[in-house]
Coordinates of C-alpha atoms in Angstrom, one line a residue:
M1 CA 183.7 -43.4 -150.5
A2 CA 184.9 -46.7 -151.8
G3 CA 182.5 -49.6 -151.7
T4 CA 179.3 -47.5 -151.7
T5 CA 176.7 -47.8 -154.3
G6 CA 174.6 -44.7 -153.5
L7 CA 171.5 -46.8 -152.8
P8 CA 169.4 -46.6 -149.6
P9 CA 169.8 -49.4 -147.1
P10 CA 167.4 -52.3 -147.6
I11 CA 164.2 -52.2 -145.5
T12 CA 164.0 -55.0 -143.0
V13 CA 160.6 -56.5 -142.1
D14 CA 160.1 -58.6 -139.0
P15 CA 159.0 -62.1 -139.9
P16 CA 155.5 -62.9 -138.9
P17 CA 155.1 -65.0 -135.7
P18 CA 154.6 -68.7 -136.1
Q19 CA 151.0 -69.8 -136.5
D20 CA 151.2 -72.0 -133.4
V21 CA 152.1 -68.9 -131.2
L22 CA 149.0 -67.5 -129.5
I23 CA 148.9 -63.7 -128.9
D24 CA 147.3 -62.5 -125.6
W25 CA 145.3 -59.6 -126.8
L26 CA 143.2 -59.6 -123.6
S27 CA 146.1 -58.7 -121.3
D28 CA 146.9 -55.6 -123.4
L29 CA 143.5 -54.0 -122.6
P30 CA 143.3 -51.4 -119.8
D31 CA 141.6 -52.2 -116.6
L32 CA 138.7 -49.7 -117.3
L33 CA 137.8 -51.5 -120.5
L34 CA 138.0 -55.0 -118.8
L35 CA 135.8 -53.8 -116.0
K36 CA 133.3 -52.5 -118.6
I37 CA 133.3 -56.0 -120.2
L38 CA 132.8 -57.7 -116.9
S39 CA 129.9 -55.4 -116.1
F40 CA 127.8 -57.1 -118.8
L41 CA 128.2 -60.6 -117.2
P42 CA 126.2 -62.0 -114.4
T43 CA 128.3 -61.7 -111.2
H44 CA 128.8 -65.5 -110.7
L45 CA 130.3 -65.7 -114.2
A46 CA 132.4 -62.5 -113.7
A47 CA 133.9 -64.1 -110.5
Q48 CA 135.0 -67.1 -112.5
T49 CA 137.5 -65.0 -114.4
S50 CA 139.6 -64.8 -111.3
C51 CA 141.2 -68.1 -112.3
L52 CA 142.6 -66.7 -115.6
S53 CA 145.6 -64.9 -114.2
R54 CA 146.9 -62.9 -111.2
R55 CA 145.6 -59.7 -112.8
F56 CA 142.1 -61.1 -112.9
R57 CA 142.2 -62.6 -109.4
H58 CA 140.5 -59.6 -107.8
L59 CA 139.5 -57.6 -110.9
W60 CA 135.8 -58.7 -110.8
S61 CA 135.4 -57.3 -107.3
S62 CA 135.7 -53.8 -108.8
S63 CA 133.1 -54.3 -111.5
P64 CA 130.7 -51.4 -111.7
S65 CA 127.6 -53.7 -111.7
L66 CA 126.4 -56.7 -109.7
Y67 CA 123.8 -59.0 -111.3
F68 CA 122.2 -61.9 -109.5
D69 CA 119.5 -64.0 -111.1
C70 CA 118.1 -66.8 -108.9
C71 CA 116.1 -68.3 -111.8
S72 CA 119.2 -69.0 -114.0
L73 CA 121.1 -70.8 -111.2
R74 CA 120.6 -74.1 -109.6
D75 CA 117.6 -74.9 -107.4
D76 CA 119.3 -74.1 -104.1
T77 CA 118.2 -71.0 -102.2
A78 CA 120.8 -71.4 -99.4
W79 CA 123.6 -71.7 -102.0
F80 CA 122.3 -68.5 -103.8
I81 CA 122.2 -66.5 -100.5
N82 CA 125.7 -67.6 -99.7
M83 CA 126.9 -66.7 -103.1
V84 CA 125.5 -63.1 -102.9
D85 CA 126.8 -62.7 -99.4
Q86 CA 130.4 -63.6 -100.5
A87 CA 130.2 -61.4 -103.6
L88 CA 129.2 -58.4 -101.5
R89 CA 131.7 -59.2 -98.8
C90 CA 134.6 -59.4 -101.4
R91 CA 133.5 -56.2 -103.0
D92 CA 136.1 -53.5 -103.3
S93 CA 134.8 -50.6 -101.2
S94 CA 136.8 -48.0 -103.0
A95 CA 135.2 -48.9 -106.4
T96 CA 131.9 -47.2 -107.3
L97 CA 128.9 -49.5 -107.6
E98 CA 126.8 -48.3 -110.6
S99 CA 124.1 -50.8 -110.6
F100 CA 122.7 -53.7 -108.6
C101 CA 120.2 -56.2 -110.1
L102 CA 118.5 -58.9 -108.1
K103 CA 115.9 -61.3 -109.7
T104 CA 114.3 -63.9 -107.5
S105 CA 112.4 -67.0 -108.5
Y106 CA 108.7 -67.0 -109.4
N107 CA 108.3 -70.2 -107.4
S108 CA 106.8 -69.4 -104.0
E109 CA 108.9 -72.2 -102.5
R110 CA 112.1 -70.5 -103.5
C111 CA 111.3 -67.0 -102.4
L112 CA 114.2 -65.4 -100.5
P113 CA 113.8 -64.6 -96.8
L114 CA 113.7 -61.0 -95.8
Y115 CA 116.7 -60.9 -93.4
P116 CA 119.5 -61.5 -95.9
V117 CA 118.0 -59.2 -98.5
L118 CA 117.9 -56.4 -95.9
G119 CA 121.6 -56.9 -95.3
W120 CA 122.3 -56.7 -99.1
I121 CA 120.4 -53.4 -99.3
D122 CA 122.4 -52.0 -96.4
R123 CA 125.6 -53.2 -98.1
I124 CA 124.9 -51.6 -101.5
N125 CA 123.9 -48.4 -99.6
E126 CA 127.4 -48.3 -98.1
L127 CA 128.9 -48.8 -101.6
G128 CA 127.0 -45.8 -103.0
V129 CA 124.8 -47.7 -105.5
R130 CA 123.2 -45.5 -108.2
H131 CA 120.8 -47.9 -110.1
I132 CA 118.7 -50.7 -108.5
D133 CA 116.7 -53.3 -110.4
L134 CA 114.6 -55.7 -108.3
T135 CA 112.2 -58.5 -109.3
M136 CA 110.6 -60.3 -106.3
D137 CA 107.3 -61.0 -104.6
T138 CA 105.1 -58.0 -103.5
G139 CA 105.4 -58.8 -99.7
T140 CA 109.2 -58.7 -99.7
A141 CA 109.3 -55.6 -101.9
Y142 CA 107.1 -53.7 -99.5
Q143 CA 109.2 -54.7 -96.6
L144 CA 112.3 -53.3 -98.4
F145 CA 110.5 -50.2 -99.8
W146 CA 111.5 -47.7 -97.1
D147 CA 115.1 -49.1 -96.8
I148 CA 115.5 -48.6 -100.6
F149 CA 114.2 -45.0 -100.5
S150 CA 116.7 -44.2 -97.7
I151 CA 119.6 -44.6 -100.2
K152 CA 120.8 -41.1 -100.8
S153 CA 123.0 -42.0 -103.8
L154 CA 120.1 -43.7 -105.7
E155 CA 119.4 -42.2 -109.2
S156 CA 117.4 -45.0 -110.9
L157 CA 115.0 -47.6 -109.4
H158 CA 113.2 -50.5 -111.1
I159 CA 110.9 -52.7 -109.0
K160 CA 108.8 -55.4 -110.5
T161 CA 106.7 -57.9 -108.6
F162 CA 105.2 -61.1 -110.0
D163 CA 102.1 -61.1 -107.8
L164 CA 99.7 -58.2 -107.5
E165 CA 98.5 -58.3 -103.9
N166 CA 97.6 -55.0 -102.4
Y167 CA 99.7 -53.7 -99.5
S168 CA 99.2 -50.5 -97.6
H169 CA 102.2 -49.4 -95.7
G170 CA 102.1 -45.6 -95.3
F171 CA 105.0 -43.3 -95.1
E172 CA 106.8 -43.2 -91.8
T173 CA 109.8 -41.0 -92.6
V174 CA 110.8 -38.5 -95.2
I175 CA 112.2 -39.9 -98.5
A176 CA 116.0 -39.6 -98.5
C177 CA 116.8 -40.4 -102.1
T178 CA 116.5 -36.9 -103.4
R179 CA 118.7 -37.7 -106.4
L180 CA 116.3 -40.2 -107.9
K181 CA 115.6 -39.3 -111.6
S182 CA 114.0 -42.5 -112.9
L183 CA 111.4 -44.7 -111.2
Y184 CA 109.7 -47.9 -112.6
L185 CA 107.1 -49.6 -110.4
W186 CA 105.2 -52.7 -111.3
F187 CA 103.0 -53.6 -108.3
N188 CA 99.7 -52.6 -106.8
M189 CA 100.0 -49.6 -104.5
D190 CA 97.4 -47.7 -102.5
S191 CA 96.6 -44.3 -104.1
P192 CA 97.5 -42.2 -101.0
D193 CA 100.9 -43.9 -100.7
L194 CA 101.5 -43.5 -104.5
T195 CA 100.6 -39.8 -104.3
Q196 CA 102.9 -39.1 -101.4
L197 CA 105.7 -41.1 -102.9
I198 CA 105.7 -39.2 -106.3
S199 CA 105.4 -35.8 -104.6
G200 CA 108.4 -36.6 -102.4
L201 CA 110.9 -37.0 -105.3
P202 CA 112.0 -33.5 -106.2
V203 CA 114.2 -34.2 -109.3
L204 CA 112.2 -37.2 -110.8
E205 CA 112.2 -37.0 -114.6
Y206 CA 111.1 -40.5 -115.7
L207 CA 108.1 -42.2 -114.2
E208 CA 106.6 -45.6 -115.3
L209 CA 103.8 -47.2 -113.4
W210 CA 102.2 -50.5 -114.2
A211 CA 99.4 -52.7 -112.8
V212 CA 97.7 -49.7 -111.0
E213 CA 94.4 -51.2 -109.9
Q214 CA 93.0 -48.4 -107.7
D215 CA 89.7 -46.7 -108.5
T216 CA 91.4 -43.3 -108.1
V217 CA 94.8 -42.2 -109.3
D218 CA 95.8 -38.7 -108.2
I219 CA 99.5 -37.9 -108.8
S220 CA 101.5 -34.8 -109.5
S221 CA 105.1 -33.8 -109.9
P222 CA 106.8 -30.5 -110.8
S223 CA 109.8 -32.2 -112.5
V224 CA 108.6 -35.3 -114.4
K225 CA 109.1 -35.1 -118.2
T226 CA 108.1 -38.7 -119.2
L227 CA 105.1 -40.6 -117.7
K228 CA 104.0 -44.1 -118.7
M229 CA 101.1 -45.7 -116.8
E230 CA 98.9 -48.7 -117.1
C231 CA 95.6 -48.6 -115.2
R232 CA 93.3 -51.5 -114.6
C233 CA 89.6 -50.6 -114.0
C234 CA 90.4 -47.1 -112.8
K235 CA 87.5 -44.7 -112.7
L236 CA 89.2 -41.4 -111.9
I237 CA 92.6 -40.2 -113.1
K238 CA 94.0 -36.8 -112.2
L239 CA 97.4 -35.8 -113.5
D240 CA 99.3 -32.6 -112.8
F241 CA 102.7 -32.5 -114.5
P242 CA 103.6 -28.9 -115.7
K243 CA 106.9 -30.1 -117.3
L244 CA 105.6 -33.3 -118.9
E245 CA 106.8 -33.9 -122.5
T246 CA 105.8 -37.5 -123.1
L247 CA 102.7 -39.3 -121.9
R248 CA 101.6 -42.9 -122.4
L249 CA 98.4 -44.0 -120.8
V250 CA 97.0 -47.6 -121.1
S251 CA 93.6 -48.5 -119.6
H252 CA 92.6 -52.1 -119.7
P253 CA 89.7 -52.6 -119.4
C254 CA 88.8 -48.9 -119.8
K255 CA 86.1 -47.9 -117.2
L256 CA 87.1 -44.2 -116.9
E257 CA 84.4 -41.9 -115.6
M258 CA 86.5 -38.8 -115.1
F259 CA 89.9 -37.6 -116.4
Q260 CA 91.7 -34.4 -115.5
G261 CA 95.1 -33.5 -116.8
D262 CA 97.3 -30.4 -116.6
M263 CA 100.2 -30.9 -119.0
P264 CA 100.7 -27.8 -121.1
L265 CA 104.1 -28.8 -122.5
V266 CA 103.3 -32.3 -123.6
S267 CA 104.4 -33.0 -127.2
K268 CA 104.2 -36.8 -127.5
V269 CA 101.0 -38.6 -126.4
E270 CA 99.7 -42.1 -126.5
F271 CA 96.3 -43.4 -125.3
R272 CA 95.5 -47.1 -125.4
L273 CA 91.9 -47.8 -124.3
S274 CA 91.3 -51.5 -124.5
Y275 CA 87.7 -52.9 -124.1
F276 CA 86.3 -49.4 -124.2
H277 CA 83.4 -49.5 -121.7
N278 CA 80.0 -48.8 -123.1
N279 CA 79.1 -46.5 -120.2
M280 CA 82.1 -44.3 -120.6
P281 CA 80.9 -40.8 -121.4
L282 CA 82.2 -39.0 -124.5
L283 CA 83.2 -36.1 -122.3
V284 CA 86.0 -38.3 -120.7
L285 CA 87.5 -39.1 -124.1
E286 CA 87.2 -35.5 -125.2
R287 CA 89.1 -34.3 -122.1
M288 CA 91.8 -36.8 -122.7
L289 CA 92.3 -35.7 -126.2
K290 CA 92.3 -32.0 -125.2
T291 CA 95.4 -32.7 -123.1
A292 CA 97.1 -33.5 -126.4
A293 CA 96.1 -30.3 -128.1
N294 CA 99.7 -29.0 -128.4
A295 CA 101.2 -32.4 -129.2
K296 CA 103.3 -33.1 -132.2
E297 CA 102.8 -36.9 -132.1
L298 CA 99.6 -38.6 -131.1
K299 CA 98.9 -42.3 -130.8
L300 CA 95.3 -43.3 -130.1
S301 CA 94.0 -46.9 -129.9
I302 CA 90.4 -47.6 -129.0
Q303 CA 89.3 -51.2 -128.8
T304 CA 85.5 -51.6 -128.1
Y305 CA 83.4 -54.6 -127.4
N306 CA 82.5 -56.0 -130.9
G307 CA 83.2 -52.6 -132.5
T308 CA 80.1 -51.1 -130.9
C309 CA 79.4 -48.1 -128.7
V310 CA 76.2 -47.0 -127.1
E311 CA 74.6 -44.3 -129.2
T312 CA 73.2 -42.5 -126.2
Y313 CA 76.6 -41.3 -125.1
L314 CA 78.0 -40.6 -128.6
K315 CA 75.6 -38.3 -130.4
C316 CA 77.6 -35.0 -130.3
E317 CA 80.8 -34.5 -132.3
M318 CA 84.2 -33.9 -130.8
Q319 CA 85.3 -30.6 -132.4
L320 CA 89.0 -30.7 -131.6
C321 CA 92.0 -28.8 -133.0
F322 CA 95.6 -30.0 -133.1
P323 CA 97.5 -27.1 -134.6
R324 CA 101.0 -28.6 -134.1
L325 CA 100.2 -32.3 -134.8
E326 CA 102.6 -33.7 -137.3
C327 CA 102.3 -37.5 -136.8
L328 CA 99.1 -39.4 -136.1
Q329 CA 98.7 -43.1 -135.3
F330 CA 95.1 -44.1 -135.0
S331 CA 93.7 -47.6 -134.4
C332 CA 90.0 -48.1 -133.8
N333 CA 87.2 -50.6 -134.3
M334 CA 84.5 -48.2 -133.1
C335 CA 81.7 -47.6 -135.5
N336 CA 81.2 -43.9 -134.6
L337 CA 84.1 -42.5 -136.6
H338 CA 82.0 -39.6 -137.8
L339 CA 82.2 -38.1 -134.3
F340 CA 86.0 -37.5 -134.6
Q341 CA 85.9 -34.0 -136.3
W342 CA 89.5 -33.0 -136.0
E343 CA 91.4 -30.1 -137.5
M344 CA 95.1 -31.0 -138.1
P345 CA 96.6 -28.5 -140.5
A346 CA 100.2 -29.5 -139.9
L347 CA 99.7 -33.2 -140.2
R348 CA 102.3 -34.9 -142.4
K349 CA 102.4 -38.5 -141.4
A350 CA 99.5 -40.8 -140.5
N351 CA 99.2 -44.5 -139.6
I352 CA 95.5 -45.5 -139.7
C353 CA 94.1 -49.0 -138.8
L354 CA 90.3 -49.3 -138.9
S355 CA 87.9 -52.1 -138.6
F356 CA 84.3 -51.6 -139.6
D357 CA 81.4 -53.0 -141.5
K358 CA 79.5 -51.7 -144.6
R359 CA 77.2 -49.4 -142.7
F360 CA 80.0 -47.1 -141.7
V361 CA 81.9 -46.6 -144.9
P362 CA 80.6 -43.0 -145.2
A363 CA 81.9 -42.3 -141.6
V364 CA 85.3 -43.7 -142.5
S365 CA 85.4 -41.6 -145.7
S366 CA 84.5 -38.5 -143.6
F367 CA 87.3 -39.3 -141.1
L368 CA 89.9 -39.8 -143.8
K369 CA 89.2 -36.4 -145.3
H370 CA 90.6 -34.8 -142.2
I371 CA 94.1 -36.3 -143.0
A372 CA 94.0 -35.2 -146.7
N373 CA 97.2 -33.1 -146.3
V374 CA 99.5 -36.0 -145.3
V375 CA 102.7 -36.8 -147.1
D376 CA 103.2 -40.3 -145.7
L377 CA 100.1 -42.6 -145.2
N378 CA 99.9 -46.1 -143.8
F379 CA 96.3 -47.3 -144.1
T380 CA 95.1 -50.7 -143.0
I381 CA 91.6 -52.1 -143.2
E382 CA 90.8 -55.1 -141.0
T383 CA 87.5 -57.0 -140.9
Y384 CA 86.2 -60.5 -140.5
V385 CA 85.7 -63.0 -143.4
H386 CA 82.0 -63.0 -143.1
F387 CA 81.8 -59.3 -143.8
E388 CA 83.7 -59.8 -147.1
N389 CA 80.9 -60.0 -149.6
T390 CA 78.9 -57.2 -148.1
Y391 CA 81.5 -54.7 -149.0
L392 CA 81.0 -55.2 -152.7
R393 CA 77.7 -53.5 -152.4
C394 CA 79.1 -50.4 -150.5
S395 CA 79.6 -47.0 -151.9
E396 CA 83.1 -45.9 -152.8
M397 CA 85.3 -43.6 -150.7
Q398 CA 85.9 -40.6 -152.9
L399 CA 89.1 -39.2 -151.4
S400 CA 91.9 -36.8 -152.4
F401 CA 95.4 -36.6 -151.2
P402 CA 97.1 -33.8 -153.1
R403 CA 100.4 -34.0 -151.2
L404 CA 100.7 -37.8 -150.6
E405 CA 104.2 -39.1 -151.7
Y406 CA 104.3 -42.5 -149.9
L407 CA 101.4 -44.9 -149.4
E408 CA 101.4 -48.2 -147.5
F409 CA 98.0 -49.9 -147.9
S410 CA 96.9 -53.2 -146.5
C411 CA 93.5 -54.8 -146.9
R412 CA 91.7 -57.7 -148.5
M413 CA 91.5 -57.6 -152.2
C414 CA 87.7 -57.1 -152.1
F415 CA 88.2 -53.7 -150.5
L416 CA 90.0 -52.2 -153.5
E417 CA 86.9 -51.0 -155.2
L418 CA 86.1 -48.9 -152.1
F419 CA 89.4 -47.0 -152.0
Q420 CA 89.2 -44.4 -154.8
A421 CA 91.6 -41.6 -154.2
E422 CA 93.4 -38.9 -156.3
M423 CA 97.1 -39.0 -155.5
P424 CA 98.8 -36.9 -158.2
V425 CA 102.3 -36.7 -156.6
L426 CA 102.5 -40.2 -155.3
R427 CA 106.0 -41.6 -155.8
K428 CA 106.3 -44.7 -153.6
A429 CA 103.7 -47.4 -152.8
D430 CA 103.7 -50.5 -150.7
I431 CA 100.6 -52.6 -151.2
H432 CA 99.6 -55.7 -149.2
L433 CA 96.6 -57.6 -150.5
S434 CA 95.2 -60.8 -148.8
N435 CA 92.5 -63.3 -149.6
A436 CA 93.0 -62.8 -153.3
K437 CA 90.3 -64.4 -155.4
E438 CA 89.6 -64.4 -159.1
E439 CA 86.3 -62.6 -158.7
F440 CA 88.1 -59.6 -157.1
V441 CA 90.6 -59.1 -159.9
P442 CA 88.6 -56.5 -161.9
P443 CA 88.9 -53.8 -159.2
V444 CA 92.6 -54.2 -159.3
S445 CA 92.7 -52.5 -162.6
G446 CA 91.1 -49.4 -161.3
F447 CA 93.4 -49.4 -158.2
L448 CA 96.5 -49.7 -160.3
K449 CA 95.5 -46.7 -162.3
L450 CA 95.7 -44.7 -159.0
L451 CA 99.4 -45.8 -158.8
A452 CA 100.3 -45.0 -162.4
N453 CA 102.8 -42.3 -161.5
V454 CA 104.7 -44.1 -158.8
V455 CA 108.5 -44.6 -159.1
D456 CA 108.8 -47.4 -156.6
L457 CA 106.1 -50.1 -156.3
K458 CA 106.0 -53.1 -153.9
L459 CA 103.1 -55.5 -154.2
I460 CA 102.5 -58.4 -151.9
V461 CA 99.5 -60.7 -152.7
K462 CA 98.4 -63.7 -150.7
D463 CA 96.0 -66.0 -152.4
D464 CA 92.8 -67.3 -150.7
M465 CA 93.0 -70.8 -149.4
D466 CA 89.7 -71.6 -151.1
Q467 CA 90.9 -70.6 -154.5
L468 CA 91.6 -73.9 -156.2
T469 CA 93.2 -72.9 -159.5
P470 CA 95.7 -70.2 -160.3
F471 CA 94.5 -66.9 -161.9
N472 CA 95.9 -63.6 -163.1
I473 CA 97.0 -61.7 -160.0
L474 CA 97.2 -58.4 -161.8
V475 CA 94.9 -57.7 -164.7
P476 CA 94.5 -58.8 -168.4
Y477 CA 96.9 -57.2 -170.9
E478 CA 94.2 -55.0 -172.4
S479 CA 93.4 -53.2 -169.1
L480 CA 96.8 -53.0 -167.6
P481 CA 97.7 -49.3 -167.1
L482 CA 100.8 -47.6 -168.4
F483 CA 103.5 -46.9 -165.8
P484 CA 105.6 -44.1 -167.4
C485 CA 107.7 -43.4 -164.2
L486 CA 108.0 -46.8 -162.7
N487 CA 111.7 -47.5 -161.9
N488 CA 111.6 -50.3 -159.3
F489 CA 109.0 -53.0 -159.0
E490 CA 108.9 -55.8 -156.4
L491 CA 106.3 -58.5 -156.4
S492 CA 105.7 -61.2 -153.8
T493 CA 103.0 -63.7 -154.7
P494 CA 102.6 -67.3 -155.9
C495 CA 104.6 -67.0 -159.1
H496 CA 102.6 -69.5 -161.2
E497 CA 102.2 -69.3 -165.0
A498 CA 99.5 -66.7 -164.9
T499 CA 101.6 -64.4 -162.7
I500 CA 104.6 -64.7 -165.0
K501 CA 102.5 -63.6 -167.9
D502 CA 101.2 -60.6 -166.0
V503 CA 104.7 -59.5 -165.2
I504 CA 105.8 -59.8 -168.9
N505 CA 102.8 -57.6 -169.8
L506 CA 103.9 -55.2 -167.1
L507 CA 107.4 -55.0 -168.5
E508 CA 106.0 -53.9 -171.8
N509 CA 103.9 -51.2 -170.1
A510 CA 106.8 -49.8 -168.0
P511 CA 109.3 -48.1 -170.4
V512 CA 111.7 -46.8 -167.8
L513 CA 111.7 -49.8 -165.4
N514 CA 115.2 -50.5 -164.2
C515 CA 114.9 -53.2 -161.5
L516 CA 112.4 -56.1 -161.1
K517 CA 112.3 -58.3 -158.0
M518 CA 110.1 -61.3 -157.7
H519 CA 109.5 -63.6 -154.7
H520 CA 107.5 -66.8 -154.8
R521 CA 105.1 -67.2 -151.9
D522 CA 103.9 -70.7 -151.2
P523 CA 100.1 -70.9 -151.7
C524 CA 97.8 -72.3 -149.0
I525 CA 97.9 -75.9 -150.2
A526 CA 98.3 -77.6 -146.9
R527 CA 95.0 -76.2 -145.6
N528 CA 93.1 -77.1 -148.8
K529 CA 93.9 -80.5 -150.2
D530 CA 91.7 -79.8 -153.3
K531 CA 94.4 -77.5 -154.8
K532 CA 96.5 -79.0 -157.5
K533 CA 100.1 -78.4 -156.3
M534 CA 101.6 -78.7 -159.8
Y535 CA 99.6 -75.7 -161.0
W536 CA 100.8 -73.5 -158.2
R537 CA 104.5 -74.3 -158.5
S538 CA 107.0 -71.4 -159.1
K539 CA 107.6 -70.6 -162.7
L540 CA 110.5 -68.3 -162.0
P541 CA 113.9 -69.1 -163.7
R542 CA 116.6 -70.8 -161.7
N543 CA 118.6 -68.2 -159.7
S544 CA 122.3 -68.3 -158.6
E545 CA 121.4 -70.2 -155.5
G546 CA 119.9 -73.1 -157.6
N547 CA 116.3 -72.6 -156.6
F548 CA 113.1 -71.0 -158.1
Q549 CA 112.1 -69.0 -155.1
H550 CA 113.2 -65.5 -156.1
S551 CA 114.6 -63.6 -159.1
C552 CA 116.1 -60.2 -159.6
F553 CA 116.6 -58.4 -163.0
T554 CA 118.5 -55.1 -163.2
D555 CA 119.4 -52.6 -166.0
L556 CA 116.0 -53.2 -167.6
H557 CA 116.0 -49.8 -169.2
N558 CA 118.4 -51.4 -171.7
R559 CA 116.3 -53.0 -174.4
D560 CA 118.6 -56.0 -174.7
E561 CA 118.5 -56.6 -171.0
K562 CA 114.7 -56.4 -171.0
S563 CA 114.4 -58.8 -173.9
H564 CA 116.7 -61.2 -172.1
A565 CA 114.6 -60.9 -168.9
I566 CA 111.4 -61.7 -170.9
K567 CA 113.2 -64.7 -172.5
L568 CA 114.1 -66.1 -169.1
L569 CA 110.7 -65.5 -167.7
S570 CA 109.1 -67.2 -170.7
R571 CA 111.3 -70.2 -170.7
R572 CA 109.3 -72.3 -168.2
L573 CA 105.9 -71.3 -169.6
T574 CA 103.8 -73.8 -171.5
S575 CA 102.7 -71.1 -173.9
K576 CA 105.6 -68.8 -174.8
K577 CA 105.2 -65.0 -174.7
R578 CA 106.2 -63.0 -177.7
K579 CA 109.4 -60.9 -177.4
I580 CA 109.4 -57.2 -177.6

């Protein structure tokens, strides 16, 4: 055909819109997505979107949630009541109400009267509400209690009161909310009422009780799988939950005299016993731990008065076996650690935080031998400053962890001579040392030899505020061990001249080191005016951000890169370090 070139027609591209033209992306969203967005807003803010366009005029009235917070609005109770009334009156009855949240003021002068709140509960009952979250005074909550439990559509209930007055109401009718699966209660309730309430919820799966101040707590449920409870001064606790999988019990202060629990399926247990009472028999603690015999995860925290326990009650040992336990988190300042004779053959991860004095180092060593098969260990030693010097005369803890691969260790530098352990397969270590003094540096050499085979090492050292002059944080060059496998090293400490020299020595003793990170920690100069600030300044090279607070060196396995790193580190030293 004449006039044709045989080429395809040119592709036409629409020109971009002018920059001053605004595109309305919001209008392109579907109503369901817009309603989801509005559900995250407080109701008074969601209602203000009605002025955006005709589409938004009544959209907020179909939002799946209603949220009213009296504390975040102006100080006018009458205005707040009128606002909630109008929001519920304008509500689209055909739209499902998923959640209703009402938070009243903590100020007693702004407490809401009972009559309008009763009307709101009746209205959300008509709308088929599924989740209710209430924060109010205890008196109003108890007046609403039976109206709330008459809502048949209710699936989740959260009630928190900001006063803990004890009210006894008693059950007058059968509980109608048979679909309730989650219950959170934070107020003081009589034990008979609490027992009858829990037993009247047939499909309840999640139960959380706080501020329980009764002497006796006796609750049971055939369906609950998760139980979290805080008891205050309770003396008798009886729990019967055949399907329970997760248990968290907090007792503060702990004055338990008897504990009974039937929970054969529980796999995750946490006991927090604060201010462990001296008259608490050992049998009570032993019974509590026996409920966790089949657990895979156990968290136990015991806080005693000044770390002591009456010897009269704690003479026999607790011979317990946890055949399935894989994770243990244990925090204790009780001196009688030798009583905890546990068998944990499947234990793989442990988080231990202990506080003790020099007399009980053998007991601590005996306890740690029961976790010798762990792969992941987080060990923290806490004590007071006036115990510091006494530890230097203690015997060492001769330990062995043949399977340990990751260690996180936190203590004062003076404790390092205590912790003597064989860790042949250790690959990663995270060490936190505080109150570093020059007199405690020699034990560092022996501790670093325990970490000689690590691949990743992170060391955080905080100097003591009484240390006036800088010193070698690590060890002298002659006693620095060889790190044949060290690939990544991170150091956070005051990077003064002595520290830089230590790091240069370390570079020469780590043949396969690839990455070095250093962070300068400001020393405690503000609290000790006798320190010479000029001696504690960072000697790190200037980084890309123009400061001397941190440095990072990579590709150090290359000899040229390592030499360049040593050159940069030596640049600001008064006495230069020789190059390799």
